[in-house]
Each structure stands twice: as C-alpha cells, then as structure tokens.
Short mmCIF file of C-alpha atoms and ligand atoms in Angstrom, two decimals:
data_model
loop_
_atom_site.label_atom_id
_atom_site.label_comp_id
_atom_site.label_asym_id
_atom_site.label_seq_id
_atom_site.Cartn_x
_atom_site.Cartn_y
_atom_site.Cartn_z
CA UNK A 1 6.74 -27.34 16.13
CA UNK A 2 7.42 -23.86 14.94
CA UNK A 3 9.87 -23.02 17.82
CA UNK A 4 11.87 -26.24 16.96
CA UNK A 5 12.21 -25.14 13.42
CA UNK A 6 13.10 -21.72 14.37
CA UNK A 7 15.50 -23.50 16.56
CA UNK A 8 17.24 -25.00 13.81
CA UNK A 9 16.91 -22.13 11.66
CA UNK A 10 19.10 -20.23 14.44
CA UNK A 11 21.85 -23.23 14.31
CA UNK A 12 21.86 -23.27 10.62
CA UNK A 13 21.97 -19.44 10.55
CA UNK A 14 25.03 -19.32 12.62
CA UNK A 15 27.10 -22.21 11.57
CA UNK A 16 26.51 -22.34 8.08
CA UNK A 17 25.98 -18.85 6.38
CA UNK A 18 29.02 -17.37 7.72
CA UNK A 19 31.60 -20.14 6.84
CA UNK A 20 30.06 -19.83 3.23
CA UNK A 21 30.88 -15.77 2.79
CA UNK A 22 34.21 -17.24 3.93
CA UNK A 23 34.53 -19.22 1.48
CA UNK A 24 33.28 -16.50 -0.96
CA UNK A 25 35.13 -14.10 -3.76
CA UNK A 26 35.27 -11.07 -1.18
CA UNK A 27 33.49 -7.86 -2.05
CA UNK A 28 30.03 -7.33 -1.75
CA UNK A 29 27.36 -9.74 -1.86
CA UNK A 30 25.25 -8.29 -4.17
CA UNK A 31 21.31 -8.52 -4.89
CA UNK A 32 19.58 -10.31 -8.16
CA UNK A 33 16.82 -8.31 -8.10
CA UNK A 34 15.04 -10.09 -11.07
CA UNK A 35 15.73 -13.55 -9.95
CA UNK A 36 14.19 -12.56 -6.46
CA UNK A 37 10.82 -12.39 -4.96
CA UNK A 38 8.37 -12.26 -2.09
CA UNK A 39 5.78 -14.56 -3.13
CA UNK A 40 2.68 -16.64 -1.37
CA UNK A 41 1.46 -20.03 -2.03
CA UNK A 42 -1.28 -21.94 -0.03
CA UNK A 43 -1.05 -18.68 2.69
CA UNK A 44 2.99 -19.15 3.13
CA UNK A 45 5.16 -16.65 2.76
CA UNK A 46 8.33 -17.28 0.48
CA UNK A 47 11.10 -14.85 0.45
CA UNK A 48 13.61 -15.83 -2.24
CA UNK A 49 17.00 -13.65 -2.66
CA UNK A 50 19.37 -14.33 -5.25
CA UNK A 51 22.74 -12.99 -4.24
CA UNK A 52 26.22 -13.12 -6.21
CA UNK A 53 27.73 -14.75 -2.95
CA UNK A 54 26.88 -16.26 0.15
CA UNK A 55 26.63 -13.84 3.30
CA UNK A 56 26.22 -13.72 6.80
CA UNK A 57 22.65 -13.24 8.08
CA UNK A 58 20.23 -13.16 10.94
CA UNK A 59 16.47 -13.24 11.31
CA UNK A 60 14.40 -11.94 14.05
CA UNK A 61 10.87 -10.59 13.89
CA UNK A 62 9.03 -7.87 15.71
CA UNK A 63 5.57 -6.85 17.10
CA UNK A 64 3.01 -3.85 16.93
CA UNK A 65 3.14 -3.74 13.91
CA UNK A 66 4.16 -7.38 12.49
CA UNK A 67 7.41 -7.37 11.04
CA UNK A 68 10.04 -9.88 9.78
CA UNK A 69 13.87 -8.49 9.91
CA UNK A 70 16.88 -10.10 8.07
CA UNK A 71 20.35 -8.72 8.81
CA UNK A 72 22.91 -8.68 6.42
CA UNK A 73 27.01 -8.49 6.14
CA UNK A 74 26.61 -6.58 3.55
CA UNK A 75 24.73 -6.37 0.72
CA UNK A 76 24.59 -4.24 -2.05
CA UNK A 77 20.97 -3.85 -3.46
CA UNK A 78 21.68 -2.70 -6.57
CA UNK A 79 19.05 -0.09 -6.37
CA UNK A 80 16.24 -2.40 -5.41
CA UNK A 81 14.23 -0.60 -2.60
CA UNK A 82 12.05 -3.26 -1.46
CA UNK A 83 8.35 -3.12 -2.68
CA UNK A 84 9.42 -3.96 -6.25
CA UNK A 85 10.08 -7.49 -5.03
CA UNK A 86 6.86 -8.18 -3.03
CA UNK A 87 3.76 -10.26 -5.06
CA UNK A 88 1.99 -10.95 -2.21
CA UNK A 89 -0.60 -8.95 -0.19
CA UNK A 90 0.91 -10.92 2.56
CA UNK A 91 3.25 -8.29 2.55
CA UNK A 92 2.08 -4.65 3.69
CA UNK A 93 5.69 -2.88 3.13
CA UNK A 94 9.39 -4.30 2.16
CA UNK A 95 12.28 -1.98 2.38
CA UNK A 96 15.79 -2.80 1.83
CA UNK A 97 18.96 -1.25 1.85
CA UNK A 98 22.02 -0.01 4.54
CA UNK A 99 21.61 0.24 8.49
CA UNK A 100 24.95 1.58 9.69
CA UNK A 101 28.33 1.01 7.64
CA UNK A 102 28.93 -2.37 6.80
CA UNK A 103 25.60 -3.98 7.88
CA UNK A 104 21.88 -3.94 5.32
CA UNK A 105 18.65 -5.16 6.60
CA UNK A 106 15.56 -6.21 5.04
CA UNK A 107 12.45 -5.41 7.04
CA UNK A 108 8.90 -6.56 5.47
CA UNK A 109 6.00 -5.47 7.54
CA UNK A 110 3.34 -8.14 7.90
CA UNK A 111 -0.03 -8.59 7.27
CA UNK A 112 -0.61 -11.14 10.41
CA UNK A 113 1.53 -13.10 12.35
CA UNK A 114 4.03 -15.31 10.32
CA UNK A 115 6.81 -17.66 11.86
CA UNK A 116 9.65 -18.72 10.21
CA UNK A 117 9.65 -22.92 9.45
CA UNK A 118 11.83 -23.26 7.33
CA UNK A 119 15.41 -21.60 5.75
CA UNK A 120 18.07 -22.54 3.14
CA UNK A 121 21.17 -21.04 1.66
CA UNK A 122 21.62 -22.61 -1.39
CA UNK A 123 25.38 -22.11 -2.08
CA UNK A 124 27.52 -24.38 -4.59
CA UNK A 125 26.88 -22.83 -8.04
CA UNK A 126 30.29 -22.57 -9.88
CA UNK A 127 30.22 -18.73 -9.70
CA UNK A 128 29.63 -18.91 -6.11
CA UNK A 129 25.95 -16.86 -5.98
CA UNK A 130 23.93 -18.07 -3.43
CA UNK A 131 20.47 -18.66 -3.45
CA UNK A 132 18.81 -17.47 0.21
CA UNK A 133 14.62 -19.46 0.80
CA UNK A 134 13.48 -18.70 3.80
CA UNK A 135 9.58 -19.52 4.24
CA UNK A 136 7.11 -18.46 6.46
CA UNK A 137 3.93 -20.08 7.77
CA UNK A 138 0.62 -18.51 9.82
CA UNK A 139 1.25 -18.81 13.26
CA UNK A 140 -0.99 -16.99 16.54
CA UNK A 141 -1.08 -14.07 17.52
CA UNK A 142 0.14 -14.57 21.17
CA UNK A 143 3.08 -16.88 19.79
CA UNK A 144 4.01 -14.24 17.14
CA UNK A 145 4.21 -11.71 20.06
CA UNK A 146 5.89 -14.22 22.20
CA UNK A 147 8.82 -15.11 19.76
CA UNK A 148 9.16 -11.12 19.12
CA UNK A 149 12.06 -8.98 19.44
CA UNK A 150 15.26 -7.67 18.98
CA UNK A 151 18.13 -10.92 19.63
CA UNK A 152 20.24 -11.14 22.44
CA UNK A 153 23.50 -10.15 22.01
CA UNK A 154 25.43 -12.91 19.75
CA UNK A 155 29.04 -13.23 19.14
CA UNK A 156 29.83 -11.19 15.77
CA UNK A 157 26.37 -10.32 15.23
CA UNK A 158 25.99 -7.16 17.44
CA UNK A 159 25.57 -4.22 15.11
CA UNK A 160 27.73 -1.72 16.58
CA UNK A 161 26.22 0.55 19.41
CA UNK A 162 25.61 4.11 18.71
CA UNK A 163 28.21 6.41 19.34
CA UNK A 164 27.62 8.10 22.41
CA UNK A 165 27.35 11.69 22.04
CA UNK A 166 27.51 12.58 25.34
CA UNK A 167 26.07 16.34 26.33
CA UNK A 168 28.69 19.14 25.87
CA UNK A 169 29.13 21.40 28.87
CA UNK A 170 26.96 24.61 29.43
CA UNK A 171 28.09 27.21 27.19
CA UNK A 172 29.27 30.41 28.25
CA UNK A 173 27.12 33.87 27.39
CA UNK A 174 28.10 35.01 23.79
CA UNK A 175 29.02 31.53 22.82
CA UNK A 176 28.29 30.63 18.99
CA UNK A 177 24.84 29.35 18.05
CA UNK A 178 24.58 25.48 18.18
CA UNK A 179 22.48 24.71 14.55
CA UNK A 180 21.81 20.89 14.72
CA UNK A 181 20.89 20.09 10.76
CA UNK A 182 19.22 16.70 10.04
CA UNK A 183 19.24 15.45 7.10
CA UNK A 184 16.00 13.35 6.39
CA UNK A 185 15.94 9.64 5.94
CA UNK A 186 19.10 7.71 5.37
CA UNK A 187 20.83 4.19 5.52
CA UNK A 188 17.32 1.81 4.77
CA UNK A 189 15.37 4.52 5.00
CA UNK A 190 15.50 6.51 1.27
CA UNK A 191 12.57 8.87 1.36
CA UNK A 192 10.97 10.27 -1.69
CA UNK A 193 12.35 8.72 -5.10
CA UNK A 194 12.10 10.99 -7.90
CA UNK A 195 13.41 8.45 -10.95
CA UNK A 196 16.51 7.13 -8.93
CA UNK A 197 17.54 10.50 -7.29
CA UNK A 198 16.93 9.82 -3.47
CA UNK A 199 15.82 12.21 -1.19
CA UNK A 200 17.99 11.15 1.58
CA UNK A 201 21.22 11.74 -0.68
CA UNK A 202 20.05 15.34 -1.81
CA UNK A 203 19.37 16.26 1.88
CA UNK A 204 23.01 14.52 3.18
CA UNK A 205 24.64 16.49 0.20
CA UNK A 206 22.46 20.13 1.24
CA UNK A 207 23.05 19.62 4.96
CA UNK A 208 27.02 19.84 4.23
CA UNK A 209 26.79 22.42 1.95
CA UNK A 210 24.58 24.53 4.28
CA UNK A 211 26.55 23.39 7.23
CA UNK A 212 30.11 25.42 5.22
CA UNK A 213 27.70 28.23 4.48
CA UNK A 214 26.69 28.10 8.62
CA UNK A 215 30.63 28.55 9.55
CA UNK A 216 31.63 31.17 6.81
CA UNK A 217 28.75 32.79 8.46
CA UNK A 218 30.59 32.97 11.91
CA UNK A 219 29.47 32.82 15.68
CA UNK A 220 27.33 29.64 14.61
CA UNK A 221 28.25 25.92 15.12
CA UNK A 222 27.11 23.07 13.28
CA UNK A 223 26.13 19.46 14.38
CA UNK A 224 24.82 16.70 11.40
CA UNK A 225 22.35 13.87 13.05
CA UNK A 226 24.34 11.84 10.21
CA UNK A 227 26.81 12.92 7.89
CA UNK A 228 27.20 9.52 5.83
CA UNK A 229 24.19 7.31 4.42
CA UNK A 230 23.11 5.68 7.16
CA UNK A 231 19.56 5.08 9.11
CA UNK A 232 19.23 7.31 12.26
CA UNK A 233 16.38 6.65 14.09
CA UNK A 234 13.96 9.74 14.79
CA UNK A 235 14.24 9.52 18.53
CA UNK A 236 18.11 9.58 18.13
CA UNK A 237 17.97 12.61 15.88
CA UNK A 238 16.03 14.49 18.78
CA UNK A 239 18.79 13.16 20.95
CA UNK A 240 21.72 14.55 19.54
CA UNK A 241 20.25 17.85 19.11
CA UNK A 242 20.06 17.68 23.09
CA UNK A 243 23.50 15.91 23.73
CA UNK A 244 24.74 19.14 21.66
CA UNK A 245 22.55 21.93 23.60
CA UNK A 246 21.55 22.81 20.37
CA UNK A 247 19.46 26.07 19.97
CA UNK A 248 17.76 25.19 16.65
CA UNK A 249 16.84 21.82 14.95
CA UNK A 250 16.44 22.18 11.13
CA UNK A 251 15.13 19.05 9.39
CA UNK A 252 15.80 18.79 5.94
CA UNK A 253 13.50 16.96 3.37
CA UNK A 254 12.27 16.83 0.23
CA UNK A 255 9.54 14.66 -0.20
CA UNK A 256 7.18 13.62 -2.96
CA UNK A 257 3.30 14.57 -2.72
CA UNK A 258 1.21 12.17 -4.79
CA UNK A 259 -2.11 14.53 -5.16
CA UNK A 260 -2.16 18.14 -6.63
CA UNK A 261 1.05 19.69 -8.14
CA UNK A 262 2.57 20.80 -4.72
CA UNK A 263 5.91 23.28 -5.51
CA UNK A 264 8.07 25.39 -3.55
CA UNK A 265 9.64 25.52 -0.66
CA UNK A 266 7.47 24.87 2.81
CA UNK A 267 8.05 25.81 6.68
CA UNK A 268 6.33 22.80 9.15
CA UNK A 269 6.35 23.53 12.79
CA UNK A 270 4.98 20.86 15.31
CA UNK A 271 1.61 21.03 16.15
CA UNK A 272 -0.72 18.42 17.56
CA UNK A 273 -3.04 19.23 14.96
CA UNK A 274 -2.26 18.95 11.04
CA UNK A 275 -2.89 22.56 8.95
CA UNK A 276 -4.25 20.07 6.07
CA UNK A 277 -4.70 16.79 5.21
CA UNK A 278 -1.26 16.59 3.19
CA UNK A 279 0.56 17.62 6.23
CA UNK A 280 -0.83 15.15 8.24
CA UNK A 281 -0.32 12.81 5.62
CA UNK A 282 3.57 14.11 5.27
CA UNK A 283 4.01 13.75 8.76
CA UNK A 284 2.31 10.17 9.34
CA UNK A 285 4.92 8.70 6.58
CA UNK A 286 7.67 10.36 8.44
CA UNK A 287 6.89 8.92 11.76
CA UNK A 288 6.38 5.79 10.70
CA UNK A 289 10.10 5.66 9.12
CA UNK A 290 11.38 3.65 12.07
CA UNK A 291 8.96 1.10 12.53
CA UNK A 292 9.34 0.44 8.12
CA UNK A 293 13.39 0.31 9.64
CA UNK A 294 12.89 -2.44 12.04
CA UNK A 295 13.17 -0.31 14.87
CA UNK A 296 11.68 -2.36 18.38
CA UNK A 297 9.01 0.17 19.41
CA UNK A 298 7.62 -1.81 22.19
CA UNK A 299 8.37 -0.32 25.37
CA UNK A 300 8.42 3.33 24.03
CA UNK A 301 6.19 5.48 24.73
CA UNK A 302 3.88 6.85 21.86
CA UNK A 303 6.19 10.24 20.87
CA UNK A 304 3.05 12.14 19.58
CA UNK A 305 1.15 11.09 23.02
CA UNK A 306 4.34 12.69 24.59
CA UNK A 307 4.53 15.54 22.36
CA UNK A 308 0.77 16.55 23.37
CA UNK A 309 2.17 16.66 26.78
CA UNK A 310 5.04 18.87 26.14
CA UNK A 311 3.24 21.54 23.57
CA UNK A 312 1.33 22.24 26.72
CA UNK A 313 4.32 23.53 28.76
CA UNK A 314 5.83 24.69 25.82
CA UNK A 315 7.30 28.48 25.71
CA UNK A 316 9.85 26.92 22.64
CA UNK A 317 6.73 27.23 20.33
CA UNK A 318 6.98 30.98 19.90
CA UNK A 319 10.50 30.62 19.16
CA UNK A 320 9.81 28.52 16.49
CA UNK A 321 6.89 30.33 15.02
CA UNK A 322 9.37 33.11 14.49
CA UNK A 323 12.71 31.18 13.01
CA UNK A 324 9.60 29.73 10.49
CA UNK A 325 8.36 33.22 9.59
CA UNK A 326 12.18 34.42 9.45
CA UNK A 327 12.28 31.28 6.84
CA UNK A 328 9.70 32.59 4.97
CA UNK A 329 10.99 36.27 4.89
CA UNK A 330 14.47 34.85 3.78
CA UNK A 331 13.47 32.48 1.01
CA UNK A 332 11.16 34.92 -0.73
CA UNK A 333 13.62 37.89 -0.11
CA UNK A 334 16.12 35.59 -1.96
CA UNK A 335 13.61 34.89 -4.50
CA UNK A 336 13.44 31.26 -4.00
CA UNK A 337 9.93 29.36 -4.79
CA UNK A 338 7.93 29.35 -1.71
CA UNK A 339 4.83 27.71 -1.88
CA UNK A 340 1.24 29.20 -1.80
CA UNK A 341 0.69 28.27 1.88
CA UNK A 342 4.19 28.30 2.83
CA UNK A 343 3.65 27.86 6.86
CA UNK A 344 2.10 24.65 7.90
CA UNK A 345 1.86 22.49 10.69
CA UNK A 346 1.87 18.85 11.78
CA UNK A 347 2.58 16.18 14.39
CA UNK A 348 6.39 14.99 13.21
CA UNK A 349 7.85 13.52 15.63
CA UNK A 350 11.23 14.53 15.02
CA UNK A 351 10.11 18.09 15.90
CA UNK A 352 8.87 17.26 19.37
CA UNK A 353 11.89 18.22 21.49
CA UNK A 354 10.22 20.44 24.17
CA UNK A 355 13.34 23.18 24.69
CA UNK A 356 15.13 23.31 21.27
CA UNK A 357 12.77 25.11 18.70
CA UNK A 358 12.50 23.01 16.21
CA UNK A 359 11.13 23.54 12.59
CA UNK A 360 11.08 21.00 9.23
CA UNK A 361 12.34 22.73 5.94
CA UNK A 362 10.99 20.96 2.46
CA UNK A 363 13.16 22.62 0.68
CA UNK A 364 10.64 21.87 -2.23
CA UNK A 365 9.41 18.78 -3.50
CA UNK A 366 10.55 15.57 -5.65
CA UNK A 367 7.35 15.18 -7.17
CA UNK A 368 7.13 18.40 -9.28
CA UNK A 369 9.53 18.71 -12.05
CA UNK A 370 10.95 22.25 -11.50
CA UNK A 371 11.64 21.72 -7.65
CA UNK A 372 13.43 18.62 -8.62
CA UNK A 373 15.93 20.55 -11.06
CA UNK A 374 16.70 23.73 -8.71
CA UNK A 375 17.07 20.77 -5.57
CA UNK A 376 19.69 18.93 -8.48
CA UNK A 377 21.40 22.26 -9.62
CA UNK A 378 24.78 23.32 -6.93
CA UNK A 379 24.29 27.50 -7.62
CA UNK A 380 20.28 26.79 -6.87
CA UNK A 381 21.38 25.46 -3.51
CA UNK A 382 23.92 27.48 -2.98
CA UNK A 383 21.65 30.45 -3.30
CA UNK A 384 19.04 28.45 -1.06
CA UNK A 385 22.10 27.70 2.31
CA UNK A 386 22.36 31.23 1.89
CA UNK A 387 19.20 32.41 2.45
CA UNK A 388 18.72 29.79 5.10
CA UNK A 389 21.78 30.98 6.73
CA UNK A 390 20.55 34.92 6.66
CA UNK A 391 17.42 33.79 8.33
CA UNK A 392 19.05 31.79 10.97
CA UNK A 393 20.96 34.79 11.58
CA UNK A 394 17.67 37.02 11.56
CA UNK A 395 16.16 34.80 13.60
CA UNK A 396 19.37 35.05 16.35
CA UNK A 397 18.96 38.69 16.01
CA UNK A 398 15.21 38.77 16.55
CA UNK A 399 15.61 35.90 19.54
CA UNK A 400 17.57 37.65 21.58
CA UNK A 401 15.67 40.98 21.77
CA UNK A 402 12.87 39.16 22.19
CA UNK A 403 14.01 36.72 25.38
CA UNK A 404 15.54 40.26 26.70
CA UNK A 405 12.07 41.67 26.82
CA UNK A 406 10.80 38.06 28.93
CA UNK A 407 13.34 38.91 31.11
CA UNK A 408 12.57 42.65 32.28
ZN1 LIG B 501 11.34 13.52 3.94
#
C-alpha cells in the first residue's frame, strides 16, 4: 500500500509541481517560515511548507541513519535553518538551505523508519503561494531500507555532477607550494551561528582573503574546496586537495563550543584519539555534516575506520605536527589570541588524507564574544592571513631542511 502511494506521489511530483512554478511570478520561491511546520499527530509525520510560489521538487529518503530528502528549484529560506520548524521528536535533526547553485534541499533525519503516503501542493491562492503537505506514516525497517536511496537519474532533475578536477601533472623541483584552503561548511551545511552571522560565510570570506595574502606572498599557489556558498561534501574536500597535489590542507572553521568560555585561536591535527572531550565532540559534529546534508553513505567505507589504517603508515604526521607548531609560533608572534591549550587533536575526517599534511585552523570561536568581533573586524583578519601566511612560509622553510636530512 505504501509503495502504491509513493507511486503516485512520484507521478504527482513530476507532472504537477513543475507546470505550477511555470505558471508562477518568476524569482524565488521563497519560505513562510511561521506558517510552516514539522508536526506529529497519531505517530505521522506532517511536514507543512508555506512557500510564496509553487516549485519544482523531489523526495527520496535514505538509510543508516533514517533520513527524508526534499529537493528544491530553488528556494530561498529566508534565514530559517531547519530545527526551528520541527515540533516533533519524530524528528532528530532538520536542516535547510542551498546544495549547489540553483538547487536547496531539506534533509530531516529520522527517528525510525517513515514512508511517505501521502503529498499535496496546494497551489491556487490569488497571490500564487503554494502550500506544500507531504505526510509520513511508520513503516518497517527492511521496507524503509528497501525503498532507500539516492533516485535514478530523471529528466531535469539531475543536480549537476561535480566538476571534475582532474589531477594536475607532477610538478617540477622548485615549483610553488600548492596550499589547498577549505573553507568549513557551506551550501546546507551553515556551521556555528553566532546571532545570524554564519560560520560558513566568515570562513568563505577568510579563505579569499588569505588566499590574496598566499599569492602576494609568492612561490605559493592557492586552491579553494569552494569559493561560493555551496555544500561540499568532506570526502570531496579531501579529493581536491589530491586532484591538485596539494602539499598542505588548511581547514578553516570557527565553531561554537556550548560548555566553558572557550577563546582563541586553536591548531587540530588528526589523531585517532581525541586530546579532550570537546575535541572529540568538535570533530563528531563535523563528520557528521554530510550525513545532516543528505549525503548516501551506504557503500562507503567508514573514513575514521580508514583513517586508523592510514595513521599507521603515516610519515605525513610529522609534517603536520610541525606546520601546527609553526601555527602556533606565528599566531602568538603576531599577537593574535591563542588559546590556553592551543594544540589539540581529533578524528576529523576531513584531515585524513594519508600524503598531504593536513591540519584544522579555528581561527577562534563564535561562541565567545571577543573572538566573534576580531573574526567580524577586516584589519583583525588581515593581521591573522598574515601570520598564517608567515607560518606557511616557516613551515616550507623548516620542511625542506628537514625531508633533506630523510634523504642523506
Ligand atoms: Zn566548523
């Protein structure tokens, strides 16, 4: 019964909602967030969206974890990042917002298996807003799993494939230093929110300010994992820094700690085992940024189980331990804020590439007051892509004596 009404959810889906953003005023459909709601009743699941005009959507769900993904043409949220609509415990995590240019997604993570039975676009008010019901009943757990997945290619509904980076050819001895920079988060994905100021924006708008301090610098090149607000997925971010032979990895974050009054700038290197409990904490909500972005994780390997594997024939982890001292060294010789324990470590995921050496920079943190101001203030980071760039070029300096002395 629940596959036929998914059946006709799927006809409905395609026939009707795109004919009625035809039909529509142009521009953005955009979100209602006070007429709209996640909601249960009698153990269904109601998702209610009240948008200015009718839009293009698609519906899939996805397993380990339990997740329920909408597609969108686009909308604009209006600032709504997802939990602020849920009322249910049904509901574990929402998120909302962009995916790549021109497409947003919803993604709610489950708290059991739900099917979809029912869906409506109500469309026909005179100002042309739409009214989007889809409902959700209990379902099992080996018909959840069955009905799981990412959709086959449809006509008009593919989200565009990611650019392929393709691996740039070996460099030649004295070439420039490839920096890859990665800004946290983007697209669906905001990170810490300190009062409406997003920690993906901050880090998109320091990783192009650091990159122009990186080039004035000379003999250094510069790669972005994203230079535009958009969701990269952690496994892609480790990808490009390989497609571009890169010979650092700087992540860039900001994040908000809940407990104590964390402050200053802090240096994470990968490590199978967390320095502290807020590190491993930290890291845990990073990795789990692509499942909360509807990312289909069946089929890949666990990336900390993989990591494990690669620490142990690592000789990149000396490397690294030295760029993050050289960090250190630079931001206090600046006389930025470093924290009290300014070296940690923990599992992120994003740091796991086995031959790039790879350290995570929060630059300080949302959460405390004074971070948030220098992070908001142009000559504070200006003074702070400086430092970074003296250390990278310490650290260049430092590298190269040392693999010298490997080699004899
Ligand atoms: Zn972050």
């Amino acid at each position: 019964m629940i596959r036929f009404c998914l059946a006709l959810a799927a006809v409905f889906i395609s026939g009707a909602a795109p004919s009625a953003a035809q039909e529509g005023f142009g521009g953005l459909a955009r979100l209602n967030a006070e007429a709209s709601a996640i909601t249960a009743k009698r153990g269904e699941l109601r998702i209610q969206l009240a948008l200015s005009q009718g839009v293009p959507f698609r519906i899939f769900t996805l397993d380990a974890p339990a997740r329920f993904v909408i597609d969108f043409r686009e909308v604009d949220w209006a600032g709504t990042l997802g939990p602020e609509l849920v009322q249910t415990d049904l509901v574990r995590a929402a998120r909302v917002g962009g995916f790549r240019p021109g497409w947003s997604r919803m993604v709610l993570e489950l708290a059991g298996p739900f099917a979809l039975v029912h869906a409506v676009l109500n469309t026909g008010a005179a100002d042309g807003s739409a009214d989007l019901v889809l409902t959700l009943a209990h379902t099992s757990p080996e018909a959840f799993a069955e009905g799981a997945g990412v959709p086959d290619p449809q006509p008009g509904w593919d989200l565009p494939p990611p650019a392929d980076v393709g691996a740039a050819p070996a460099r030649a001895p004295g070439a420039p230093l490839v920096v890859v920079l990665d800004p946290g988060h983007g697209g669906i994905d905001p990170g810490a929110d300190a009062g409406g100021t997003l920690e993906k924006d901050l880090m998109l708008g320091f990783a192009r300010e650091l990159r122009e301090a990186l080039l004035r610098a000379g003999d250094i090149d510069v790669v972005l994992t994203r230079d535009d607000d958009s969701f990269v997925s952690l496994e892609r971010r480790v990808s490009i820094a390989h497609s571009a032979r890169a010979d650092l990895f700087l992540s860039l974050h900001a994040d908000s700690l809940g407990e104590g009054s964390a402050r200053g700038a802090t240096i994470y290197k990968l490590s199978a085992d967390a320095s502290d409990a807020a590190s491993a904490a930290l890291a845990e909500r990073h990795n789990r940024a692509d499942m909360l972005a509807g990312i289909d994780l069946s089929g890949t390997d666990d990336v900390v189980a993989d990591m494990l594997m690669d620490l142990a024939r690592m000789e990149t982890q000396p490397r690294a331990d030295l760029m993050a001292r050289a960090l250190v060294v630079g931001l206090k010789d600046a006389g930025l804020p470093v924290n009290s324990r300014p070296l940690r470590s923990a599992s992120f995921s994003v740091l796991k590439s086995p031959d790039i050496p790879s350290i995570l920079l929060e630059l300080g943190f949302l959460s405390n007051g004074r971070d948030l101001g220098n992070l908001t203030d142009p000559a504070w980071r200006g003074n702070m892509a400086q430092a970074i760039t003296d250390a990278i070029k310490a650290w260049m300096i430092a590298d190269a004596a040392n693999s010298r002395l490997v080699r004899q």
